PDB file of C-alpha atoms in Angstrom:
ATOM      1  CA  MET A   1     -29.497  26.723 117.834  1.00 95.00           C
ATOM      2  CA  HIS A   2     -32.708  28.956 119.394  1.00 97.00           C
ATOM      3  CA  ILE A   3     -31.731  29.980 122.929  1.00 98.00           C
ATOM      4  CA  PHE A   4     -33.605  31.677 125.595  1.00 98.00           C
ATOM      5  CA  LEU A   5     -31.963  33.691 128.108  1.00 98.00           C
ATOM      6  CA  THR A   6     -31.564  34.997 131.210  1.00 97.00           C
ATOM      7  CA  GLY A   7     -30.129  38.340 132.790  1.00 96.00           C
ATOM      8  CA  GLY A   8     -29.258  39.317 129.665  1.00 96.00           C
ATOM      9  CA  THR A   9     -28.986  42.868 130.461  1.00 96.00           C
ATOM     10  CA  GLY A  10     -26.844  41.917 133.187  1.00 95.00           C
ATOM     11  CA  PHE A  11     -22.351  42.781 132.987  1.00 96.00           C
ATOM     12  CA  THR A  12     -21.980  38.906 132.066  1.00 97.00           C
ATOM     13  CA  GLY A  13     -25.299  38.614 130.272  1.00 97.00           C
ATOM     14  CA  SER A  14     -24.812  40.644 127.813  1.00 97.00           C
ATOM     15  CA  TYR A  15     -20.818  39.317 126.915  1.00 97.00           C
ATOM     16  CA  VAL A  16     -22.841  35.862 126.672  1.00 98.00           C
ATOM     17  CA  ALA A  17     -25.762  37.294 124.511  1.00 98.00           C
ATOM     18  CA  ARG A  18     -23.318  38.499 122.042  1.00 97.00           C
ATOM     19  CA  ARG A  19     -20.890  35.277 121.760  1.00 98.00           C
ATOM     20  CA  LEU A  20     -24.337  33.797 121.171  1.00 98.00           C
ATOM     21  CA  ILE A  21     -24.837  36.067 118.680  1.00 98.00           C
ATOM     22  CA  GLU A  22     -21.335  35.692 116.885  1.00 97.00           C
ATOM     23  CA  HIS A  23     -21.919  31.898 116.896  1.00 97.00           C
ATOM     24  CA  GLY A  24     -24.883  31.955 114.621  1.00 97.00           C
ATOM     25  CA  HIS A  25     -27.610  31.509 117.518  1.00 97.00           C
ATOM     26  CA  VAL A  26     -30.724  32.777 118.200  1.00 98.00           C
ATOM     27  CA  VAL A  27     -31.697  34.926 120.801  1.00 98.00           C
ATOM     28  CA  LYS A  28     -34.945  35.747 122.948  1.00 97.00           C
ATOM     29  CA  ALA A  29     -33.692  37.432 126.181  1.00 97.00           C
ATOM     30  CA  LEU A  30     -36.256  37.950 129.449  1.00 96.00           C
ATOM     31  CA  VAL A  31     -35.976  41.535 130.430  1.00 95.00           C
ATOM     32  CA  ARG A  32     -38.005  43.529 132.745  1.00 93.00           C
ATOM     33  CA  GLN A  33     -39.865  46.545 132.034  1.00 89.00           C
ATOM     34  CA  THR A  34     -37.357  48.574 133.608  1.00 92.00           C
ATOM     35  CA  SER A  35     -34.495  46.722 132.242  1.00 92.00           C
ATOM     36  CA  ASP A  36     -31.468  49.023 130.218  1.00 93.00           C
ATOM     37  CA  CYS A  37     -31.645  46.783 126.855  1.00 94.00           C
ATOM     38  CA  SER A  38     -28.846  49.231 125.812  1.00 94.00           C
ATOM     39  CA  PHE A  39     -25.877  46.944 126.486  1.00 93.00           C
ATOM     40  CA  LEU A  40     -27.820  43.315 124.336  1.00 96.00           C
ATOM     41  CA  PRO A  41     -26.373  43.403 120.876  1.00 95.00           C
ATOM     42  CA  ALA A  42     -27.842  43.204 117.915  1.00 95.00           C
ATOM     43  CA  GLY A  43     -29.878  40.488 116.423  1.00 95.00           C
ATOM     44  CA  VAL A  44     -31.502  39.918 120.362  1.00 97.00           C
ATOM     45  CA  GLU A  45     -34.953  40.109 120.295  1.00 96.00           C
ATOM     46  CA  THR A  46     -36.153  40.606 124.000  1.00 96.00           C
ATOM     47  CA  VAL A  47     -39.805  39.202 125.448  1.00 95.00           C
ATOM     48  CA  SER A  48     -40.358  41.064 128.490  1.00 94.00           C
ATOM     49  CA  GLY A  49     -41.664  39.161 131.958  1.00 93.00           C
ATOM     50  CA  THR A  50     -40.279  37.826 135.560  1.00 94.00           C
ATOM     51  CA  LEU A  51     -38.598  35.222 136.494  1.00 94.00           C
ATOM     52  CA  GLU A  52     -41.655  35.055 139.541  1.00 91.00           C
ATOM     53  CA  ASP A  53     -44.279  34.835 136.250  1.00 89.00           C
ATOM     54  CA  VAL A  54     -44.034  31.215 135.921  1.00 85.00           C
ATOM     55  CA  GLU A  55     -46.933  31.098 133.408  1.00 86.00           C
ATOM     56  CA  GLY A  56     -45.637  34.072 131.621  1.00 87.00           C
ATOM     57  CA  LEU A  57     -42.048  32.233 131.313  1.00 91.00           C
ATOM     58  CA  SER A  58     -43.442  29.186 130.464  1.00 87.00           C
ATOM     59  CA  LYS A  59     -45.199  30.774 127.221  1.00 89.00           C
ATOM     60  CA  SER A  60     -42.171  32.892 126.172  1.00 91.00           C
ATOM     61  CA  MET A  61     -39.312  29.760 126.683  1.00 94.00           C
ATOM     62  CA  ARG A  62     -41.719  27.454 124.229  1.00 89.00           C
ATOM     63  CA  ASN A  63     -39.775  26.763 121.355  1.00 91.00           C
ATOM     64  CA  ALA A  64     -36.313  27.665 122.897  1.00 97.00           C
ATOM     65  CA  ASP A  65     -33.417  24.640 121.917  1.00 97.00           C
ATOM     66  CA  ALA A  66     -31.609  25.619 124.957  1.00 98.00           C
ATOM     67  CA  LEU A  67     -31.471  27.646 128.812  1.00 98.00           C
ATOM     68  CA  VAL A  68     -29.357  30.004 129.587  1.00 98.00           C
ATOM     69  CA  ASN A  69     -29.652  31.408 132.902  1.00 98.00           C
ATOM     70  CA  VAL A  70     -26.785  33.596 133.845  1.00 98.00           C
ATOM     71  CA  ALA A  71     -29.505  35.201 135.805  1.00 97.00           C
ATOM     72  CA  SER A  72     -28.405  34.345 139.890  1.00 95.00           C
ATOM     73  CA  ILE A  73     -29.796  31.608 141.335  1.00 96.00           C
ATOM     74  CA  GLY A  74     -29.566  33.311 144.671  1.00 93.00           C
ATOM     75  CA  PHE A  75     -32.905  34.351 145.325  1.00 93.00           C
ATOM     76  CA  GLY A  76     -35.113  31.318 144.949  1.00 93.00           C
ATOM     77  CA  HIS A  77     -36.160  31.331 141.330  1.00 94.00           C
ATOM     78  CA  VAL A  78     -34.409  27.764 140.429  1.00 96.00           C
ATOM     79  CA  PRO A  79     -37.278  25.661 141.314  1.00 95.00           C
ATOM     80  CA  GLY A  80     -39.544  27.825 139.093  1.00 95.00           C
ATOM     81  CA  ILE A  81     -37.047  27.743 136.319  1.00 96.00           C
ATOM     82  CA  VAL A  82     -36.477  24.436 136.237  1.00 96.00           C
ATOM     83  CA  ARG A  83     -40.039  23.845 136.427  1.00 94.00           C
ATOM     84  CA  THR A  84     -41.093  26.436 133.669  1.00 94.00           C
ATOM     85  CA  ALA A  85     -38.061  24.322 131.980  1.00 95.00           C
ATOM     86  CA  ASN A  86     -39.446  21.042 131.946  1.00 94.00           C
ATOM     87  CA  GLU A  87     -43.427  22.529 131.191  1.00 92.00           C
ATOM     88  CA  ALA A  88     -41.998  23.842 127.935  1.00 93.00           C
ATOM     89  CA  GLY A  89     -40.053  20.654 126.650  1.00 94.00           C
ATOM     90  CA  VAL A  90     -36.704  22.726 126.428  1.00 95.00           C
ATOM     91  CA  ALA A  91     -34.219  20.082 127.815  1.00 94.00           C
ATOM     92  CA  ARG A  92     -30.683  21.742 127.529  1.00 98.00           C
ATOM     93  CA  CYS A  93     -29.825  24.462 130.359  1.00 98.00           C
ATOM     94  CA  VAL A  94     -27.024  25.874 131.431  1.00 98.00           C
ATOM     95  CA  PHE A  95     -27.300  27.523 134.767  1.00 98.00           C
ATOM     96  CA  PHE A  96     -24.664  30.402 136.220  1.00 98.00           C
ATOM     97  CA  SER A  97     -24.056  29.177 139.916  1.00 98.00           C
ATOM     98  CA  THR A  98     -20.479  30.899 142.245  1.00 97.00           C
ATOM     99  CA  THR A  99     -17.495  29.459 143.500  1.00 96.00           C
ATOM    100  CA  ALA A 100     -19.374  31.490 146.273  1.00 92.00           C
ATOM    101  CA  LEU A 101     -21.153  28.078 147.350  1.00 92.00           C
ATOM    102  CA  PHE A 102     -17.495  27.470 148.481  1.00 93.00           C
ATOM    103  CA  THR A 103     -17.323  30.201 150.941  1.00 89.00           C
ATOM    104  CA  ARG A 104     -16.445  29.144 154.994  1.00 85.00           C
ATOM    105  CA  LEU A 105     -18.718  31.982 155.734  1.00 82.00           C
ATOM    106  CA  ASN A 106     -21.831  31.336 156.715  1.00 76.00           C
ATOM    107  CA  ALA A 107     -23.649  33.677 153.502  1.00 74.00           C
ATOM    108  CA  LYS A 108     -27.101  34.295 153.621  1.00 76.00           C
ATOM    109  CA  SER A 109     -27.542  32.859 150.360  1.00 84.00           C
ATOM    110  CA  LYS A 110     -25.160  30.207 150.023  1.00 90.00           C
ATOM    111  CA  SER A 111     -27.376  27.756 151.486  1.00 91.00           C
ATOM    112  CA  VAL A 112     -30.592  29.230 148.767  1.00 93.00           C
ATOM    113  CA  ARG A 113     -27.323  28.654 145.694  1.00 95.00           C
ATOM    114  CA  ILE A 114     -26.719  24.909 147.553  1.00 95.00           C
ATOM    115  CA  GLU A 115     -30.912  24.232 147.363  1.00 96.00           C
ATOM    116  CA  ALA A 116     -30.484  25.801 143.994  1.00 97.00           C
ATOM    117  CA  GLU A 117     -28.198  23.867 142.426  1.00 98.00           C
ATOM    118  CA  ARG A 118     -29.627  20.367 144.391  1.00 97.00           C
ATOM    119  CA  GLU A 119     -32.751  21.334 142.484  1.00 97.00           C
ATOM    120  CA  ILE A 120     -30.920  21.633 138.678  1.00 98.00           C
ATOM    121  CA  ARG A 121     -29.280  18.307 139.849  1.00 97.00           C
ATOM    122  CA  GLU A 122     -32.942  16.560 140.558  1.00 97.00           C
ATOM    123  CA  SER A 123     -34.461  18.268 137.716  1.00 96.00           C
ATOM    124  CA  GLY A 124     -33.881  15.651 135.068  1.00 95.00           C
ATOM    125  CA  LEU A 125     -33.388  18.381 132.625  1.00 97.00           C
ATOM    126  CA  ASP A 126     -29.541  18.083 130.342  1.00 98.00           C
ATOM    127  CA  TRP A 127     -27.979  20.521 132.224  1.00 98.00           C
ATOM    128  CA  THR A 128     -24.938  22.351 132.550  1.00 98.00           C
ATOM    129  CA  ILE A 129     -23.560  24.148 135.880  1.00 98.00           C
ATOM    130  CA  LEU A 130     -20.691  27.138 135.310  1.00 98.00           C
ATOM    131  CA  ARG A 131     -19.676  28.426 138.798  1.00 98.00           C
ATOM    132  CA  PRO A 132     -17.075  31.567 138.226  1.00 98.00           C
ATOM    133  CA  THR A 133     -15.022  33.383 140.638  1.00 97.00           C
ATOM    134  CA  MET A 134     -14.847  37.112 141.146  1.00 95.00           C
ATOM    135  CA  ILE A 135     -15.609  38.324 137.313  1.00 97.00           C
ATOM    136  CA  TYR A 136     -14.091  41.237 135.966  1.00 97.00           C
ATOM    137  CA  GLY A 137     -13.606  42.775 132.550  1.00 95.00           C
ATOM    138  CA  SER A 138     -15.269  46.135 131.714  1.00 92.00           C
ATOM    139  CA  ALA A 139     -16.586  49.548 133.576  1.00 91.00           C
ATOM    140  CA  ARG A 140     -19.179  47.332 134.149  1.00 92.00           C
ATOM    141  CA  ASP A 141     -17.743  45.307 136.667  1.00 90.00           C
ATOM    142  CA  ARG A 142     -18.572  45.992 140.268  1.00 83.00           C
ATOM    143  CA  ASN A 143     -15.112  45.108 141.970  1.00 89.00           C
ATOM    144  CA  ILE A 144     -11.830  45.455 139.915  1.00 95.00           C
ATOM    145  CA  CYS A 145     -13.356  48.727 137.929  1.00 94.00           C
ATOM    146  CA  ARG A 146     -13.415  50.499 141.593  1.00 92.00           C
ATOM    147  CA  LEU A 147     -10.425  49.513 142.579  1.00 95.00           C
ATOM    148  CA  VAL A 148      -8.833  50.676 138.826  1.00 96.00           C
ATOM    149  CA  ARG A 149     -10.784  54.088 139.958  1.00 94.00           C
ATOM    150  CA  TYR A 150      -9.122  54.259 143.076  1.00 95.00           C
ATOM    151  CA  LEU A 151      -5.560  53.667 142.617  1.00 96.00           C
ATOM    152  CA  ALA A 152      -5.897  56.199 139.431  1.00 95.00           C
ATOM    153  CA  ARG A 153      -7.030  58.864 142.422  1.00 95.00           C
ATOM    154  CA  PHE A 154      -5.322  57.949 145.549  1.00 97.00           C
ATOM    155  CA  PRO A 155      -1.922  56.769 146.660  1.00 97.00           C
ATOM    156  CA  VAL A 156      -2.215  55.194 149.672  1.00 98.00           C
ATOM    157  CA  ILE A 157      -4.829  52.576 150.101  1.00 97.00           C
ATOM    158  CA  PRO A 158      -6.550  50.878 153.028  1.00 95.00           C
ATOM    159  CA  VAL A 159      -5.656  47.325 153.485  1.00 95.00           C
ATOM    160  CA  PHE A 160      -7.384  45.441 156.024  1.00 93.00           C
ATOM    161  CA  GLY A 161      -6.217  42.399 156.327  1.00 94.00           C
ATOM    162  CA  ASN A 162      -2.358  40.951 155.394  1.00 95.00           C
ATOM    163  CA  GLY A 163      -3.699  41.279 151.682  1.00 96.00           C
ATOM    164  CA  ARG A 164      -1.869  37.680 151.293  1.00 97.00           C
ATOM    165  CA  SER A 165      -5.062  35.963 150.976  1.00 96.00           C
ATOM    166  CA  LEU A 166      -5.887  34.742 147.282  1.00 96.00           C
ATOM    167  CA  GLN A 167      -8.043  36.064 144.757  1.00 95.00           C
ATOM    168  CA  GLN A 168      -8.648  34.211 141.468  1.00 97.00           C
ATOM    169  CA  PRO A 169     -10.678  36.887 138.794  1.00 97.00           C
ATOM    170  CA  VAL A 170     -12.422  35.757 135.650  1.00 98.00           C
ATOM    171  CA  TYR A 171     -12.482  37.823 132.077  1.00 98.00           C
ATOM    172  CA  VAL A 172     -15.859  38.254 131.236  1.00 98.00           C
ATOM    173  CA  ASP A 173     -15.357  37.431 127.606  1.00 97.00           C
ATOM    174  CA  ASP A 174     -13.908  33.704 128.803  1.00 98.00           C
ATOM    175  CA  LEU A 175     -17.225  32.750 130.538  1.00 98.00           C
ATOM    176  CA  ALA A 176     -19.199  34.250 127.379  1.00 98.00           C
ATOM    177  CA  ASN A 177     -16.609  31.968 125.518  1.00 98.00           C
ATOM    178  CA  ALA A 178     -17.362  29.123 127.992  1.00 98.00           C
ATOM    179  CA  VAL A 179     -20.835  28.920 127.339  1.00 98.00           C
ATOM    180  CA  VAL A 180     -20.750  28.318 123.122  1.00 98.00           C
ATOM    181  CA  LYS A 181     -18.344  25.754 123.975  1.00 98.00           C
ATOM    182  CA  VAL A 182     -20.400  24.365 126.749  1.00 98.00           C
ATOM    183  CA  LEU A 183     -23.317  23.553 124.397  1.00 97.00           C
ATOM    184  CA  ASP A 184     -21.676  22.655 121.694  1.00 95.00           C
ATOM    185  CA  SER A 185     -20.086  19.942 123.816  1.00 95.00           C
ATOM    186  CA  ASN A 186     -22.730  16.430 125.401  1.00 95.00           C
ATOM    187  CA  VAL A 187     -19.792  15.717 126.930  1.00 98.00           C
ATOM    188  CA  THR A 188     -20.567  18.874 129.401  1.00 98.00           C
ATOM    189  CA  VAL A 189     -23.896  17.663 129.955  1.00 98.00           C
ATOM    190  CA  ARG A 190     -24.626  17.230 133.986  1.00 98.00           C
ATOM    191  CA  ASN A 191     -22.008  18.289 135.313  1.00 98.00           C
ATOM    192  CA  ALA A 192     -20.631  21.450 137.125  1.00 98.00           C
ATOM    193  CA  TYR A 193     -17.657  23.001 136.563  1.00 98.00           C
ATOM    194  CA  ASN A 194     -15.211  25.887 138.180  1.00 98.00           C
ATOM    195  CA  LEU A 195     -14.742  29.013 135.590  1.00 98.00           C
ATOM    196  CA  PRO A 196     -11.501  30.923 137.548  1.00 98.00           C
ATOM    197  CA  GLY A 197      -9.192  32.810 136.167  1.00 98.00           C
ATOM    198  CA  ALA A 198      -6.038  31.494 135.135  1.00 97.00           C
ATOM    199  CA  ALA A 199      -3.575  31.837 138.237  1.00 97.00           C
ATOM    200  CA  ALA A 200      -4.263  32.890 141.819  1.00 97.00           C
ATOM    201  CA  LEU A 201      -3.322  36.482 142.911  1.00 97.00           C
ATOM    202  CA  SER A 202      -3.084  37.335 146.126  1.00 98.00           C
ATOM    203  CA  PHE A 203      -5.256  40.807 146.646  1.00 97.00           C
ATOM    204  CA  ASN A 204      -1.368  42.099 147.127  1.00 98.00           C
ATOM    205  CA  GLU A 205      -0.064  41.395 143.985  1.00 98.00           C
ATOM    206  CA  VAL A 206      -3.907  42.406 142.069  1.00 97.00           C
ATOM    207  CA  ILE A 207      -3.145  45.936 143.755  1.00 98.00           C
ATOM    208  CA  ASP A 208       0.547  46.150 142.892  1.00 98.00           C
ATOM    209  CA  SER A 209      -0.575  44.310 139.189  1.00 97.00           C
ATOM    210  CA  ILE A 210      -2.934  47.698 138.686  1.00 97.00           C
ATOM    211  CA  ALA A 211      -0.138  49.915 139.769  1.00 97.00           C
ATOM    212  CA  SER A 212       2.101  48.881 137.435  1.00 97.00           C
ATOM    213  CA  LYS A 213      -0.211  49.445 134.413  1.00 96.00           C
ATOM    214  CA  LEU A 214      -1.091  52.476 135.931  1.00 96.00           C
ATOM    215  CA  GLY A 215       2.472  54.062 136.576  1.00 96.00           C
ATOM    216  CA  ARG A 216       1.431  54.700 140.047  1.00 96.00           C
ATOM    217  CA  ARG A 217       3.640  53.975 142.997  1.00 96.00           C
ATOM    218  CA  ILE A 218       1.126  52.885 145.360  1.00 97.00           C
ATOM    219  CA  ARG A 219       1.460  52.675 149.409  1.00 98.00           C
ATOM    220  CA  LYS A 220      -0.531  50.131 151.022  1.00 98.00           C
ATOM    221  CA  VAL A 221      -1.324  50.611 154.603  1.00 97.00           C
ATOM    222  CA  HIS A 222      -2.602  47.217 156.429  1.00 96.00           C
ATOM    223  CA  LEU A 223      -4.811  47.286 158.849  1.00 93.00           C
ATOM    224  CA  ALA A 224      -6.587  45.034 161.361  1.00 94.00           C
ATOM    225  CA  ALA A 225     -10.057  43.565 160.001  1.00 91.00           C
ATOM    226  CA  ALA A 226     -11.540  42.220 162.996  1.00 90.00           C
ATOM    227  CA  PRO A 227     -12.104  45.787 164.398  1.00 92.00           C
ATOM    228  CA  LEU A 228     -14.112  46.512 161.346  1.00 90.00           C
ATOM    229  CA  VAL A 229     -16.233  43.745 160.813  1.00 90.00           C
ATOM    230  CA  THR A 230     -17.188  43.542 164.290  1.00 92.00           C
ATOM    231  CA  MET A 231     -17.972  47.257 163.555  1.00 92.00           C
ATOM    232  CA  LEU A 232     -20.116  46.939 159.986  1.00 92.00           C
ATOM    233  CA  ARG A 233     -22.420  44.490 161.887  1.00 89.00           C
ATOM    234  CA  THR A 234     -23.199  46.183 164.461  1.00 93.00           C
ATOM    235  CA  MET A 235     -24.250  48.749 161.886  1.00 93.00           C
ATOM    236  CA  GLU A 236     -25.864  46.508 159.853  1.00 89.00           C
ATOM    237  CA  GLY A 237     -28.065  45.025 162.980  1.00 90.00           C
ATOM    238  CA  MET A 238     -29.375  48.723 162.957  1.00 91.00           C
ATOM    239  CA  GLY A 239     -30.244  49.044 159.735  1.00 90.00           C
ATOM    240  CA  ILE A 240     -27.869  51.229 158.920  1.00 90.00           C
ATOM    241  CA  VAL A 241     -26.965  50.839 154.539  1.00 83.00           C
ATOM    242  CA  LEU A 242     -22.975  51.491 154.235  1.00 81.00           C
ATOM    243  CA  PRO A 243     -20.899  51.077 151.043  1.00 78.00           C
ATOM    244  CA  ILE A 244     -19.221  47.880 151.852  1.00 82.00           C
ATOM    245  CA  LYS A 245     -20.586  44.473 153.977  1.00 84.00           C
ATOM    246  CA  SER A 246     -19.080  42.848 156.581  1.00 88.00           C
ATOM    247  CA  GLU A 247     -19.696  39.565 154.584  1.00 85.00           C
ATOM    248  CA  GLN A 248     -17.531  41.389 151.478  1.00 84.00           C
ATOM    249  CA  LEU A 249     -14.404  41.888 153.965  1.00 88.00           C
ATOM    250  CA  GLU A 250     -14.525  38.545 155.558  1.00 89.00           C
ATOM    251  CA  ARG A 251     -14.310  37.314 151.770  1.00 87.00           C
ATOM    252  CA  LEU A 252     -11.856  39.340 151.342  1.00 89.00           C
ATOM    253  CA  ASN A 253      -9.722  37.339 153.743  1.00 91.00           C
ATOM    254  CA  GLU A 254     -10.606  33.980 152.384  1.00 93.00           C
ATOM    255  CA  ASP A 255      -8.300  32.216 149.612  1.00 94.00           C
ATOM    256  CA  LYS A 256     -10.757  31.694 146.748  1.00 94.00           C
ATOM    257  CA  SER A 257      -8.569  29.637 144.374  1.00 96.00           C
ATOM    258  CA  PHE A 258      -9.865  27.113 142.389  1.00 97.00           C
ATOM    259  CA  ASP A 259      -8.608  24.347 140.200  1.00 97.00           C
ATOM    260  CA  TYR A 260     -10.561  24.758 136.481  1.00 98.00           C
ATOM    261  CA  GLY A 261      -8.658  20.781 134.991  1.00 98.00           C
ATOM    262  CA  GLU A 262     -11.874  19.332 134.802  1.00 98.00           C
ATOM    263  CA  ALA A 263     -13.203  22.711 132.707  1.00 98.00           C
ATOM    264  CA  LYS A 264     -10.508  22.595 130.530  1.00 98.00           C
ATOM    265  CA  ARG A 265     -10.215  18.993 129.899  1.00 98.00           C
ATOM    266  CA  ASP A 266     -13.982  18.517 128.595  1.00 98.00           C
ATOM    267  CA  PHE A 267     -14.250  21.887 126.330  1.00 98.00           C
ATOM    268  CA  SER A 268     -10.871  23.118 126.335  1.00 97.00           C
ATOM    269  CA  TYR A 269     -11.430  26.306 128.445  1.00 98.00           C
ATOM    270  CA  GLU A 270      -8.194  28.573 129.103  1.00 97.00           C
ATOM    271  CA  PRO A 271      -9.045  31.611 130.748  1.00 98.00           C
ATOM    272  CA  ILE A 272      -6.474  34.907 130.321  1.00 97.00           C
ATOM    273  CA  PRO A 273      -4.518  36.055 132.782  1.00 97.00           C
ATOM    274  CA  PHE A 274      -4.886  38.626 135.153  1.00 97.00           C
ATOM    275  CA  HIS A 275      -2.405  41.192 134.045  1.00 95.00           C
ATOM    276  CA  VAL A 276      -4.169  40.899 130.403  1.00 96.00           C
ATOM    277  CA  GLY A 277      -7.298  41.279 130.932  1.00 96.00           C
ATOM    278  CA  VAL A 278      -6.838  43.952 133.628  1.00 96.00           C
ATOM    279  CA  ASP A 279      -5.744  46.151 130.685  1.00 95.00           C
ATOM    280  CA  HIS A 280      -9.136  46.189 128.719  1.00 92.00           C
ATOM    281  CA  VAL A 281     -10.210  47.666 132.459  1.00 94.00           C
ATOM    282  CA  ILE A 282      -8.281  49.733 132.593  1.00 95.00           C
ATOM    283  CA  ARG A 283      -9.403  51.430 129.391  1.00 92.00           C
ATOM    284  CA  ASP A 284     -12.671  51.025 129.497  1.00 91.00           C
ATOM    285  CA  CYS A 285     -12.939  52.431 133.401  1.00 90.00           C
ATOM    286  CA  LEU A 286     -10.394  55.354 132.933  1.00 86.00           C
ATOM    287  CA  ALA A 287     -12.155  56.484 129.262  1.00 81.00           C
ATOM    288  CA  ARG A 288     -15.490  56.717 131.346  1.00 73.00           C
ATOM    289  CA  SER A 289     -14.305  58.574 134.093  1.00 64.00           C
ATOM    290  CA  GLY A 290     -12.447  61.269 131.792  1.00 57.00           C
ATOM    291  CA  ARG A 291      -8.963  60.446 132.792  1.00 58.00           C
TER     292      ARG A 291
END
């Protein structure tokens, strides 16, 4: 199958590209001129362009059998992508969305993603929507690797809130495998699937699991989240750029637990447990940091 891939140079996209190539697919990846293509596997053809350039996108997508859109649907590009796929005659499309759609918070990108999913559903394409939870898997992930490096250095960690809110991180390779299986299954056409990790853990348990793997004794200091959220919002309103956002802190104190029964039923989705996946992250993160 000839696959047109967007978001291929990103963290998740590079794993998807590798798995598609390993399964014998021909992959053409859309890349910006400034993209770092070093994480793309050998055998991937690259074509320079952007999601904003609908005309160029249409030309690049021609002759593809399927579109795999790993690029975020949270930036308003979906109407153009849908139109392009229809014009290019690419009916089979897999779109990555996110379980963040179900947050109780009024995140700025939430309404954009909800509208994007509506556009996909009404497109007439043979679509499948995949909604991963927080993705982890190597030094390139922006969440678990950062936590691993912190816990490897410091014996105390501040936890804003009680740390009991549930997380269900998903290993990046499980998502790449899911794409291959979805493309091989007609049952998945015009269906959306939540793709979390194997089981939900509290943030306290995430910390304890990593600390145990590192052989470290870590003291958690729980602090009230509300005052910091208020302070961060004020500073964000003043245009001050901070390493953490108020929305991220609020999300940390919201349960993010999801069932994957439909994905298991339709394409045998079986994510690995966090304690297994985090071993890979620890090795990669600490190796790259010289520890």
